[in-house]
Every structure is written in C-alpha cells, then in structure tokens.
JSON list of C-alpha atoms in Angstrom, two decimals:
[
{"chain": "A", "resi": 1, "resn": "MET", "atom": "CA", "xyz": [86.32, 95.70, 97.17]},
{"chain": "A", "resi": 2, "resn": "LYS", "atom": "CA", "xyz": [85.67, 92.16, 99.31]},
{"chain": "A", "resi": 3, "resn": "ASN", "atom": "CA", "xyz": [84.23, 90.04, 96.01]},
{"chain": "A", "resi": 4, "resn": "PRO", "atom": "CA", "xyz": [85.26, 89.37, 93.03]},
{"chain": "A", "resi": 5, "resn": "CYS", "atom": "CA", "xyz": [85.05, 92.66, 90.35]},
{"chain": "A", "resi": 6, "resn": "GLU", "atom": "CA", "xyz": [83.53, 91.52, 86.94]},
{"chain": "A", "resi": 7, "resn": "ASN", "atom": "CA", "xyz": [82.64, 95.32, 85.89]},
{"chain": "A", "resi": 8, "resn": "VAL", "atom": "CA", "xyz": [85.45, 98.01, 86.44]},
{"chain": "A", "resi": 9, "resn": "LYS", "atom": "CA", "xyz": [82.18, 100.42, 86.42]},
{"chain": "A", "resi": 10, "resn": "ASN", "atom": "CA", "xyz": [81.09, 99.25, 90.16]},
{"chain": "A", "resi": 11, "resn": "LEU", "atom": "CA", "xyz": [84.46, 100.54, 91.17]},
{"chain": "A", "resi": 12, "resn": "PHE", "atom": "CA", "xyz": [84.26, 103.88, 90.01]},
{"chain": "A", "resi": 13, "resn": "ASN", "atom": "CA", "xyz": [82.36, 105.15, 93.93]},
{"chain": "A", "resi": 14, "resn": "GLU", "atom": "CA", "xyz": [85.72, 104.07, 95.40]},
{"chain": "A", "resi": 15, "resn": "PHE", "atom": "CA", "xyz": [88.02, 106.89, 92.73]},
{"chain": "A", "resi": 16, "resn": "ASP", "atom": "CA", "xyz": [87.12, 110.19, 95.62]},
{"chain": "A", "resi": 17, "resn": "LEU", "atom": "CA", "xyz": [88.50, 108.38, 98.52]},
{"chain": "A", "resi": 18, "resn": "LEU", "atom": "CA", "xyz": [91.21, 107.05, 96.20]},
{"chain": "A", "resi": 19, "resn": "TYR", "atom": "CA", "xyz": [91.89, 109.93, 94.30]},
{"chain": "A", "resi": 20, "resn": "GLY", "atom": "CA", "xyz": [89.69, 113.25, 95.52]},
{"chain": "A", "resi": 21, "resn": "GLU", "atom": "CA", "xyz": [88.16, 113.21, 92.14]},
{"chain": "A", "resi": 22, "resn": "ASN", "atom": "CA", "xyz": [86.48, 110.87, 89.69]},
{"chain": "A", "resi": 23, "resn": "ASN", "atom": "CA", "xyz": [87.76, 111.18, 86.02]},
{"chain": "A", "resi": 24, "resn": "VAL", "atom": "CA", "xyz": [87.98, 109.85, 82.93]},
{"chain": "A", "resi": 25, "resn": "TYR", "atom": "CA", "xyz": [92.38, 109.14, 83.68]},
{"chain": "A", "resi": 26, "resn": "GLN", "atom": "CA", "xyz": [91.41, 106.90, 85.70]},
{"chain": "A", "resi": 27, "resn": "GLN", "atom": "CA", "xyz": [88.54, 104.81, 84.34]},
{"chain": "A", "resi": 28, "resn": "ASN", "atom": "CA", "xyz": [90.98, 104.10, 81.38]},
{"chain": "A", "resi": 29, "resn": "ARG", "atom": "CA", "xyz": [93.20, 103.37, 83.95]},
{"chain": "A", "resi": 30, "resn": "TYR", "atom": "CA", "xyz": [91.60, 100.30, 85.29]},
{"chain": "A", "resi": 31, "resn": "PHE", "atom": "CA", "xyz": [89.47, 99.75, 82.05]},
{"chain": "A", "resi": 32, "resn": "THR", "atom": "CA", "xyz": [93.12, 98.93, 80.59]},
{"chain": "A", "resi": 33, "resn": "THR", "atom": "CA", "xyz": [94.38, 96.93, 83.40]},
{"chain": "A", "resi": 34, "resn": "PHE", "atom": "CA", "xyz": [91.56, 94.66, 84.51]},
{"chain": "A", "resi": 35, "resn": "GLU", "atom": "CA", "xyz": [91.22, 93.97, 80.31]},
{"chain": "A", "resi": 36, "resn": "LYS", "atom": "CA", "xyz": [95.20, 93.11, 80.62]},
{"chain": "A", "resi": 37, "resn": "PHE", "atom": "CA", "xyz": [94.48, 90.90, 83.81]},
{"chain": "A", "resi": 38, "resn": "LYS", "atom": "CA", "xyz": [91.62, 89.01, 82.20]},
{"chain": "A", "resi": 39, "resn": "ASN", "atom": "CA", "xyz": [93.67, 88.41, 78.51]},
{"chain": "A", "resi": 40, "resn": "SER", "atom": "CA", "xyz": [96.28, 87.64, 80.38]},
{"chain": "A", "resi": 41, "resn": "PHE", "atom": "CA", "xyz": [95.65, 84.49, 82.81]},
{"chain": "A", "resi": 42, "resn": "GLY", "atom": "CA", "xyz": [91.91, 83.76, 81.87]},
{"chain": "A", "resi": 43, "resn": "TYR", "atom": "CA", "xyz": [90.77, 85.12, 84.28]},
{"chain": "A", "resi": 44, "resn": "LYS", "atom": "CA", "xyz": [86.62, 87.12, 84.28]},
{"chain": "A", "resi": 45, "resn": "GLN", "atom": "CA", "xyz": [87.07, 88.32, 87.06]},
{"chain": "A", "resi": 46, "resn": "ALA", "atom": "CA", "xyz": [89.08, 89.83, 89.92]},
{"chain": "A", "resi": 47, "resn": "PHE", "atom": "CA", "xyz": [90.10, 91.66, 93.63]},
{"chain": "A", "resi": 48, "resn": "VAL", "atom": "CA", "xyz": [91.58, 94.67, 92.61]},
{"chain": "A", "resi": 49, "resn": "ALA", "atom": "CA", "xyz": [94.26, 96.90, 95.21]},
{"chain": "A", "resi": 50, "resn": "SER", "atom": "CA", "xyz": [95.75, 99.73, 95.40]},
{"chain": "A", "resi": 51, "resn": "SER", "atom": "CA", "xyz": [98.40, 101.56, 97.78]},
{"chain": "A", "resi": 52, "resn": "SER", "atom": "CA", "xyz": [99.68, 105.32, 97.19]},
{"chain": "A", "resi": 53, "resn": "GLY", "atom": "CA", "xyz": [102.75, 106.79, 96.93]},
{"chain": "A", "resi": 54, "resn": "ARG", "atom": "CA", "xyz": [103.97, 109.39, 99.39]},
{"chain": "A", "resi": 55, "resn": "VAL", "atom": "CA", "xyz": [105.80, 112.27, 100.10]},
{"chain": "A", "resi": 56, "resn": "GLU", "atom": "CA", "xyz": [107.99, 112.89, 102.65]},
{"chain": "A", "resi": 57, "resn": "LEU", "atom": "CA", "xyz": [106.89, 116.87, 104.10]},
{"chain": "A", "resi": 58, "resn": "CYS", "atom": "CA", "xyz": [110.35, 117.52, 107.06]},
{"chain": "A", "resi": 59, "resn": "GLY", "atom": "CA", "xyz": [112.84, 115.10, 107.65]},
{"chain": "A", "resi": 60, "resn": "ASN", "atom": "CA", "xyz": [114.04, 113.86, 104.55]},
{"chain": "A", "resi": 61, "resn": "HIS", "atom": "CA", "xyz": [116.77, 110.51, 105.54]},
{"chain": "A", "resi": 62, "resn": "THR", "atom": "CA", "xyz": [116.83, 110.98, 108.94]},
{"chain": "A", "resi": 63, "resn": "ASP", "atom": "CA", "xyz": [114.86, 107.84, 108.93]},
{"chain": "A", "resi": 64, "resn": "HIS", "atom": "CA", "xyz": [117.71, 106.33, 108.03]},
{"chain": "A", "resi": 65, "resn": "ASN", "atom": "CA", "xyz": [119.16, 106.99, 111.16]},
{"chain": "A", "resi": 66, "resn": "GLY", "atom": "CA", "xyz": [116.85, 106.15, 113.53]},
{"chain": "A", "resi": 67, "resn": "GLY", "atom": "CA", "xyz": [115.27, 110.13, 113.32]},
{"chain": "A", "resi": 68, "resn": "LYS", "atom": "CA", "xyz": [111.81, 111.49, 113.03]},
{"chain": "A", "resi": 69, "resn": "VAL", "atom": "CA", "xyz": [110.16, 111.44, 109.53]},
{"chain": "A", "resi": 70, "resn": "LEU", "atom": "CA", "xyz": [107.14, 113.74, 109.29]},
{"chain": "A", "resi": 71, "resn": "ALA", "atom": "CA", "xyz": [105.40, 112.58, 105.52]},
{"chain": "A", "resi": 72, "resn": "CYS", "atom": "CA", "xyz": [101.97, 111.71, 103.38]},
{"chain": "A", "resi": 73, "resn": "GLY", "atom": "CA", "xyz": [100.22, 110.36, 101.01]},
{"chain": "A", "resi": 74, "resn": "ILE", "atom": "CA", "xyz": [99.69, 110.92, 97.47]},
{"chain": "A", "resi": 75, "resn": "SER", "atom": "CA", "xyz": [96.62, 110.29, 95.38]},
{"chain": "A", "resi": 76, "resn": "LEU", "atom": "CA", "xyz": [99.76, 108.78, 92.99]},
{"chain": "A", "resi": 77, "resn": "ASP", "atom": "CA", "xyz": [99.68, 104.60, 93.90]},
{"chain": "A", "resi": 78, "resn": "THR", "atom": "CA", "xyz": [100.37, 101.46, 92.14]},
{"chain": "A", "resi": 79, "resn": "LEU", "atom": "CA", "xyz": [96.95, 99.34, 91.65]},
{"chain": "A", "resi": 80, "resn": "ALA", "atom": "CA", "xyz": [96.60, 96.15, 91.05]},
{"chain": "A", "resi": 81, "resn": "PHE", "atom": "CA", "xyz": [93.59, 93.16, 89.60]},
{"chain": "A", "resi": 82, "resn": "PHE", "atom": "CA", "xyz": [94.20, 90.27, 90.66]},
{"chain": "A", "resi": 83, "resn": "MET", "atom": "CA", "xyz": [92.84, 86.39, 91.96]},
{"chain": "A", "resi": 84, "resn": "LYS", "atom": "CA", "xyz": [93.85, 83.04, 93.59]},
{"chain": "A", "resi": 85, "resn": "ASN", "atom": "CA", "xyz": [95.77, 80.33, 92.37]},
{"chain": "A", "resi": 86, "resn": "ASP", "atom": "CA", "xyz": [96.41, 77.08, 93.32]},
{"chain": "A", "resi": 87, "resn": "GLU", "atom": "CA", "xyz": [99.99, 77.10, 91.66]},
{"chain": "A", "resi": 88, "resn": "ASN", "atom": "CA", "xyz": [102.06, 78.28, 95.49]},
{"chain": "A", "resi": 89, "resn": "VAL", "atom": "CA", "xyz": [103.57, 81.17, 92.44]},
{"chain": "A", "resi": 90, "resn": "ILE", "atom": "CA", "xyz": [102.95, 84.63, 92.19]},
{"chain": "A", "resi": 91, "resn": "LYS", "atom": "CA", "xyz": [102.20, 85.63, 88.34]},
{"chain": "A", "resi": 92, "resn": "ILE", "atom": "CA", "xyz": [102.65, 88.92, 87.82]},
{"chain": "A", "resi": 93, "resn": "LYS", "atom": "CA", "xyz": [102.68, 91.29, 85.79]},
{"chain": "A", "resi": 94, "resn": "SER", "atom": "CA", "xyz": [103.66, 95.15, 85.85]},
{"chain": "A", "resi": 95, "resn": "GLU", "atom": "CA", "xyz": [103.20, 97.88, 82.61]},
{"chain": "A", "resi": 96, "resn": "GLY", "atom": "CA", "xyz": [106.60, 98.50, 82.09]},
{"chain": "A", "resi": 97, "resn": "TYR", "atom": "CA", "xyz": [108.78, 95.91, 83.69]},
{"chain": "A", "resi": 98, "resn": "ARG", "atom": "CA", "xyz": [109.66, 91.60, 83.44]},
{"chain": "A", "resi": 99, "resn": "ASP", "atom": "CA", "xyz": [106.55, 89.45, 84.43]},
{"chain": "A", "resi": 100, "resn": "ILE", "atom": "CA", "xyz": [107.29, 88.65, 88.37]},
{"chain": "A", "resi": 101, "resn": "ILE", "atom": "CA", "xyz": [107.13, 84.99, 89.06]},
{"chain": "A", "resi": 102, "resn": "VAL", "atom": "CA", "xyz": [108.20, 83.88, 92.52]},
{"chain": "A", "resi": 103, "resn": "ASP", "atom": "CA", "xyz": [107.57, 80.51, 94.00]},
{"chain": "A", "resi": 104, "resn": "VAL", "atom": "CA", "xyz": [106.58, 80.58, 97.60]},
{"chain": "A", "resi": 105, "resn": "LEU", "atom": "CA", "xyz": [107.76, 77.60, 98.72]},
{"chain": "A", "resi": 106, "resn": "GLY", "atom": "CA", "xyz": [110.90, 76.76, 96.16]},
{"chain": "A", "resi": 107, "resn": "PRO", "atom": "CA", "xyz": [114.55, 78.26, 96.85]},
{"chain": "A", "resi": 108, "resn": "GLU", "atom": "CA", "xyz": [115.58, 82.60, 96.88]},
{"chain": "A", "resi": 109, "resn": "ILE", "atom": "CA", "xyz": [117.02, 82.42, 93.11]},
{"chain": "A", "resi": 110, "resn": "GLU", "atom": "CA", "xyz": [116.09, 85.40, 92.05]},
{"chain": "A", "resi": 111, "resn": "PRO", "atom": "CA", "xyz": [118.48, 88.06, 91.45]},
{"chain": "A", "resi": 112, "resn": "PRO", "atom": "CA", "xyz": [119.23, 91.13, 94.35]},
{"chain": "A", "resi": 113, "resn": "SER", "atom": "CA", "xyz": [117.99, 93.94, 93.99]},
{"chain": "A", "resi": 114, "resn": "THR", "atom": "CA", "xyz": [114.95, 93.10, 91.29]},
{"chain": "A", "resi": 115, "resn": "SER", "atom": "CA", "xyz": [110.96, 92.57, 92.00]},
{"chain": "A", "resi": 116, "resn": "ASN", "atom": "CA", "xyz": [111.32, 89.82, 91.39]},
{"chain": "A", "resi": 117, "resn": "ALA", "atom": "CA", "xyz": [113.75, 90.16, 94.88]},
{"chain": "A", "resi": 118, "resn": "LEU", "atom": "CA", "xyz": [111.49, 92.26, 96.44]},
{"chain": "A", "resi": 119, "resn": "VAL", "atom": "CA", "xyz": [108.09, 90.23, 96.04]},
{"chain": "A", "resi": 120, "resn": "ARG", "atom": "CA", "xyz": [110.57, 87.17, 97.87]},
{"chain": "A", "resi": 121, "resn": "GLY", "atom": "CA", "xyz": [111.41, 89.14, 100.77]},
{"chain": "A", "resi": 122, "resn": "VAL", "atom": "CA", "xyz": [108.16, 90.10, 101.37]},
{"chain": "A", "resi": 123, "resn": "VAL", "atom": "CA", "xyz": [106.88, 86.57, 101.34]},
{"chain": "A", "resi": 124, "resn": "VAL", "atom": "CA", "xyz": [110.19, 85.83, 103.91]},
{"chain": "A", "resi": 125, "resn": "GLY", "atom": "CA", "xyz": [109.37, 88.61, 105.85]},
{"chain": "A", "resi": 126, "resn": "LEU", "atom": "CA", "xyz": [105.01, 86.49, 106.40]},
{"chain": "A", "resi": 127, "resn": "LYS", "atom": "CA", "xyz": [107.13, 83.68, 106.89]},
{"chain": "A", "resi": 128, "resn": "ASN", "atom": "CA", "xyz": [109.03, 84.55, 109.54]},
{"chain": "A", "resi": 129, "resn": "ARG", "atom": "CA", "xyz": [106.15, 86.44, 111.86]},
{"chain": "A", "resi": 130, "resn": "GLY", "atom": "CA", "xyz": [103.74, 82.64, 111.21]},
{"chain": "A", "resi": 131, "resn": "TYR", "atom": "CA", "xyz": [101.83, 83.71, 108.22]},
{"chain": "A", "resi": 132, "resn": "LYS", "atom": "CA", "xyz": [100.76, 82.24, 105.87]},
{"chain": "A", "resi": 133, "resn": "VAL", "atom": "CA", "xyz": [101.63, 82.23, 102.17]},
{"chain": "A", "resi": 134, "resn": "GLY", "atom": "CA", "xyz": [100.65, 81.08, 98.30]},
{"chain": "A", "resi": 135, "resn": "GLY", "atom": "CA", "xyz": [100.30, 81.95, 94.23]},
{"chain": "A", "resi": 136, "resn": "PHE", "atom": "CA", "xyz": [97.84, 84.88, 92.76]},
{"chain": "A", "resi": 137, "resn": "SER", "atom": "CA", "xyz": [98.28, 86.70, 89.26]},
{"chain": "A", "resi": 138, "resn": "ALA", "atom": "CA", "xyz": [97.89, 90.42, 89.12]},
{"chain": "A", "resi": 139, "resn": "CYS", "atom": "CA", "xyz": [98.65, 92.69, 86.57]},
{"chain": "A", "resi": 140, "resn": "ILE", "atom": "CA", "xyz": [100.23, 95.78, 88.25]},
{"chain": "A", "resi": 141, "resn": "THR", "atom": "CA", "xyz": [100.27, 99.40, 87.23]},
{"chain": "A", "resi": 142, "resn": "SER", "atom": "CA", "xyz": [102.07, 102.95, 88.89]},
{"chain": "A", "resi": 143, "resn": "ASN", "atom": "CA", "xyz": [101.94, 106.26, 88.07]},
{"chain": "A", "resi": 144, "resn": "VAL", "atom": "CA", "xyz": [103.35, 106.25, 91.42]},
{"chain": "A", "resi": 145, "resn": "LEU", "atom": "CA", "xyz": [107.04, 107.21, 89.91]},
{"chain": "A", "resi": 146, "resn": "GLY", "atom": "CA", "xyz": [110.76, 105.78, 90.47]},
{"chain": "A", "resi": 147, "resn": "GLY", "atom": "CA", "xyz": [113.37, 108.02, 91.72]},
{"chain": "A", "resi": 148, "resn": "ALA", "atom": "CA", "xyz": [111.28, 110.44, 92.14]},
{"chain": "A", "resi": 149, "resn": "GLY", "atom": "CA", "xyz": [110.79, 110.25, 95.43]},
{"chain": "A", "resi": 150, "resn": "ILE", "atom": "CA", "xyz": [107.44, 109.48, 96.38]},
{"chain": "A", "resi": 151, "resn": "SER", "atom": "CA", "xyz": [107.96, 105.73, 97.34]},
{"chain": "A", "resi": 152, "resn": "SER", "atom": "CA", "xyz": [107.38, 103.80, 94.39]},
{"chain": "A", "resi": 153, "resn": "SER", "atom": "CA", "xyz": [109.09, 100.92, 95.66]},
{"chain": "A", "resi": 154, "resn": "ALA", "atom": "CA", "xyz": [107.00, 100.87, 99.25]},
{"chain": "A", "resi": 155, "resn": "SER", "atom": "CA", "xyz": [103.30, 101.24, 97.89]},
{"chain": "A", "resi": 156, "resn": "PHE", "atom": "CA", "xyz": [104.92, 98.34, 95.56]},
{"chain": "A", "resi": 157, "resn": "GLU", "atom": "CA", "xyz": [105.70, 95.88, 98.75]},
{"chain": "A", "resi": 158, "resn": "VAL", "atom": "CA", "xyz": [102.84, 97.43, 100.76]},
{"chain": "A", "resi": 159, "resn": "LEU", "atom": "CA", "xyz": [101.25, 95.88, 97.81]},
{"chain": "A", "resi": 160, "resn": "ILE", "atom": "CA", "xyz": [102.33, 92.76, 97.38]},
{"chain": "A", "resi": 161, "resn": "CYS", "atom": "CA", "xyz": [101.53, 92.05, 101.02]},
{"chain": "A", "resi": 162, "resn": "GLU", "atom": "CA", "xyz": [98.23, 93.51, 101.62]},
{"chain": "A", "resi": 163, "resn": "ILE", "atom": "CA", "xyz": [97.52, 91.32, 98.83]},
{"chain": "A", "resi": 164, "resn": "LEU", "atom": "CA", "xyz": [98.83, 87.76, 100.51]},
{"chain": "A", "resi": 165, "resn": "ASN", "atom": "CA", "xyz": [98.04, 89.30, 103.72]},
{"chain": "A", "resi": 166, "resn": "PHE", "atom": "CA", "xyz": [94.65, 89.73, 102.46]},
{"chain": "A", "resi": 167, "resn": "LEU", "atom": "CA", "xyz": [93.89, 85.88, 100.74]},
{"chain": "A", "resi": 168, "resn": "TYR", "atom": "CA", "xyz": [95.52, 83.81, 102.56]},
{"chain": "A", "resi": 169, "resn": "ASN", "atom": "CA", "xyz": [95.45, 85.98, 106.28]},
{"chain": "A", "resi": 170, "resn": "ASP", "atom": "CA", "xyz": [91.56, 87.24, 106.58]},
{"chain": "A", "resi": 171, "resn": "GLY", "atom": "CA", "xyz": [93.05, 90.72, 106.56]},
{"chain": "A", "resi": 172, "resn": "LEU", "atom": "CA", "xyz": [94.80, 90.07, 110.50]},
{"chain": "A", "resi": 173, "resn": "VAL", "atom": "CA", "xyz": [99.11, 91.08, 109.27]},
{"chain": "A", "resi": 174, "resn": "ASP", "atom": "CA", "xyz": [98.28, 94.70, 110.89]},
{"chain": "A", "resi": 175, "resn": "ASP", "atom": "CA", "xyz": [99.63, 97.98, 109.49]},
{"chain": "A", "resi": 176, "resn": "SER", "atom": "CA", "xyz": [103.15, 98.25, 111.94]},
{"chain": "A", "resi": 177, "resn": "THR", "atom": "CA", "xyz": [103.83, 94.52, 111.38]},
{"chain": "A", "resi": 178, "resn": "LYS", "atom": "CA", "xyz": [103.13, 95.78, 107.26]},
{"chain": "A", "resi": 179, "resn": "ALA", "atom": "CA", "xyz": [105.32, 98.46, 107.05]},
{"chain": "A", "resi": 180, "resn": "LEU", "atom": "CA", "xyz": [107.37, 96.18, 109.75]},
{"chain": "A", "resi": 181, "resn": "ILE", "atom": "CA", "xyz": [107.54, 93.56, 106.29]},
{"chain": "A", "resi": 182, "resn": "SER", "atom": "CA", "xyz": [108.49, 95.89, 103.85]},
{"chain": "A", "resi": 183, "resn": "GLN", "atom": "CA", "xyz": [111.20, 97.24, 105.66]},
{"chain": "A", "resi": 184, "resn": "PHE", "atom": "CA", "xyz": [112.74, 94.17, 105.85]},
{"chain": "A", "resi": 185, "resn": "ALA", "atom": "CA", "xyz": [112.37, 93.44, 101.96]},
{"chain": "A", "resi": 186, "resn": "GLU", "atom": "CA", "xyz": [113.63, 96.33, 101.18]},
{"chain": "A", "resi": 187, "resn": "ARG", "atom": "CA", "xyz": [116.79, 96.84, 103.81]},
{"chain": "A", "resi": 188, "resn": "GLU", "atom": "CA", "xyz": [117.49, 92.89, 103.15]},
{"chain": "A", "resi": 189, "resn": "TYR", "atom": "CA", "xyz": [116.43, 91.68, 99.47]},
{"chain": "A", "resi": 190, "resn": "LEU", "atom": "CA", "xyz": [116.40, 95.24, 97.42]},
{"chain": "A", "resi": 191, "resn": "LYS", "atom": "CA", "xyz": [119.50, 97.37, 100.23]},
{"chain": "A", "resi": 192, "resn": "ASN", "atom": "CA", "xyz": [117.90, 100.29, 101.00]},
{"chain": "A", "resi": 193, "resn": "HIS", "atom": "CA", "xyz": [118.42, 101.00, 103.86]},
{"chain": "A", "resi": 194, "resn": "ALA", "atom": "CA", "xyz": [115.24, 102.41, 105.91]},
{"chain": "A", "resi": 195, "resn": "VAL", "atom": "CA", "xyz": [111.00, 103.37, 104.08]},
{"chain": "A", "resi": 196, "resn": "CYS", "atom": "CA", "xyz": [108.69, 105.42, 106.14]},
{"chain": "A", "resi": 197, "resn": "LEU", "atom": "CA", "xyz": [105.28, 104.81, 104.94]},
{"chain": "A", "resi": 198, "resn": "THR", "atom": "CA", "xyz": [102.55, 106.29, 105.76]},
{"chain": "A", "resi": 199, "resn": "LYS", "atom": "CA", "xyz": [98.62, 105.95, 107.04]},
{"chain": "A", "resi": 200, "resn": "ARG", "atom": "CA", "xyz": [97.74, 105.58, 103.27]},
{"chain": "A", "resi": 201, "resn": "GLN", "atom": "CA", "xyz": [99.87, 103.52, 102.16]},
{"chain": "A", "resi": 202, "resn": "LEU", "atom": "CA", "xyz": [99.60, 100.64, 104.80]},
{"chain": "A", "resi": 203, "resn": "HIS", "atom": "CA", "xyz": [95.40, 100.63, 104.82]},
{"chain": "A", "resi": 204, "resn": "THR", "atom": "CA", "xyz": [95.31, 99.59, 100.78]},
{"chain": "A", "resi": 205, "resn": "VAL", "atom": "CA", "xyz": [92.10, 98.80, 99.88]},
{"chain": "A", "resi": 206, "resn": "VAL", "atom": "CA", "xyz": [90.72, 95.75, 98.44]}
]
C-alpha cells in the first residue's frame, strides 16, 4: 500500500495477488503482526510490505559457480508492518528472533553472520550506490522456513532493501540493483556465496 494502513481489513483484497487465496490464516497473521507493531512502537498506522520465498526448479547451487538457475516465487513470505522514524536507527522486532537494532550512521559493530549484520549489509549496499538510508521501526513475521532451501535470508534482505527504497528513495532502486545489494549483503555480511532471487521476490508490495 502507498498510504499507511489503519485497518488490516483494508489489505484483504491483496491476498489473492500475494497468496492465491483469501484465507483465515493470513487474516489472523496480519492482525497479530499489526497489533504487535502498534503495541511495540506506539504507532496507530503502518505501511505494509511482503517479500516472498522462492524455490529453484533446476540448477540449484550452480549459480555459485556462475551457472544459471530456473527459480520461481512461492506464496510463503516475509511480512512487515513498518513506519519511518527520525532516529537514524533501524529497529526490528522479528518473530522468533532477537530484536535487531542498527544505527545506519554508526560504526559497523554488528557480529558477522547475524541478522543485524545482514541489515547492515543492505544499508552499506545502498549507500555504496549513492542511495539514501535512514531509520525505521518494524515488526516482521515470516513463514519462509529457515534452512529449507526456499530463500528465507534473501526474502528478508529484499524486504529491508525495499523498505529503505520506499521510505527514502521514492522507489527509484530498480529490481536488478536490489538483487545486487541483496547478493552483496549475503556475500560480505552473511558469508553466503550467492543468492538467486525471483521477479516476485524483487517486486515487494508496499
């Protein structure tokens, strides 16, 4: 959505596009995450973003050596309710994980190969290409299972990239650049060799 949401019910008409069905599970998931966001940060409204997982239909891991992969997006996603803050600090409460706090103007003090480091990698990747960065507060939940080979980390980093793109760059970061920034974050900060992203992952709905 291009405007902040105050009532989760207004999002239900997006479910067919995002998930292929409008079901009770997604409604409860959205309600729960939005309530957590409001209670955690004191906002009454929020922007909403979704970034899907993906599967590799063939060519799995060949991209590590410069090969080609046929991949597609899936209906499992990483979901965020978020708002801009004026602290130049990214604050994320993510279900099942420790809170993430990253000072976008501060030193790189995040432990390597952590969620904090991955957020830092996206921030640095944007700054290296001349894009703006800043603070935001977010509550995130994901049903993209970690370690299942469906790109849970890529879904997360694309989400962070698109939030910063939306809040601070008027949506000017193109899909190819988002893919390169996500790859940079994984390679340099999460220490993964490569990341394969689908068009659906890169087209984050905000």
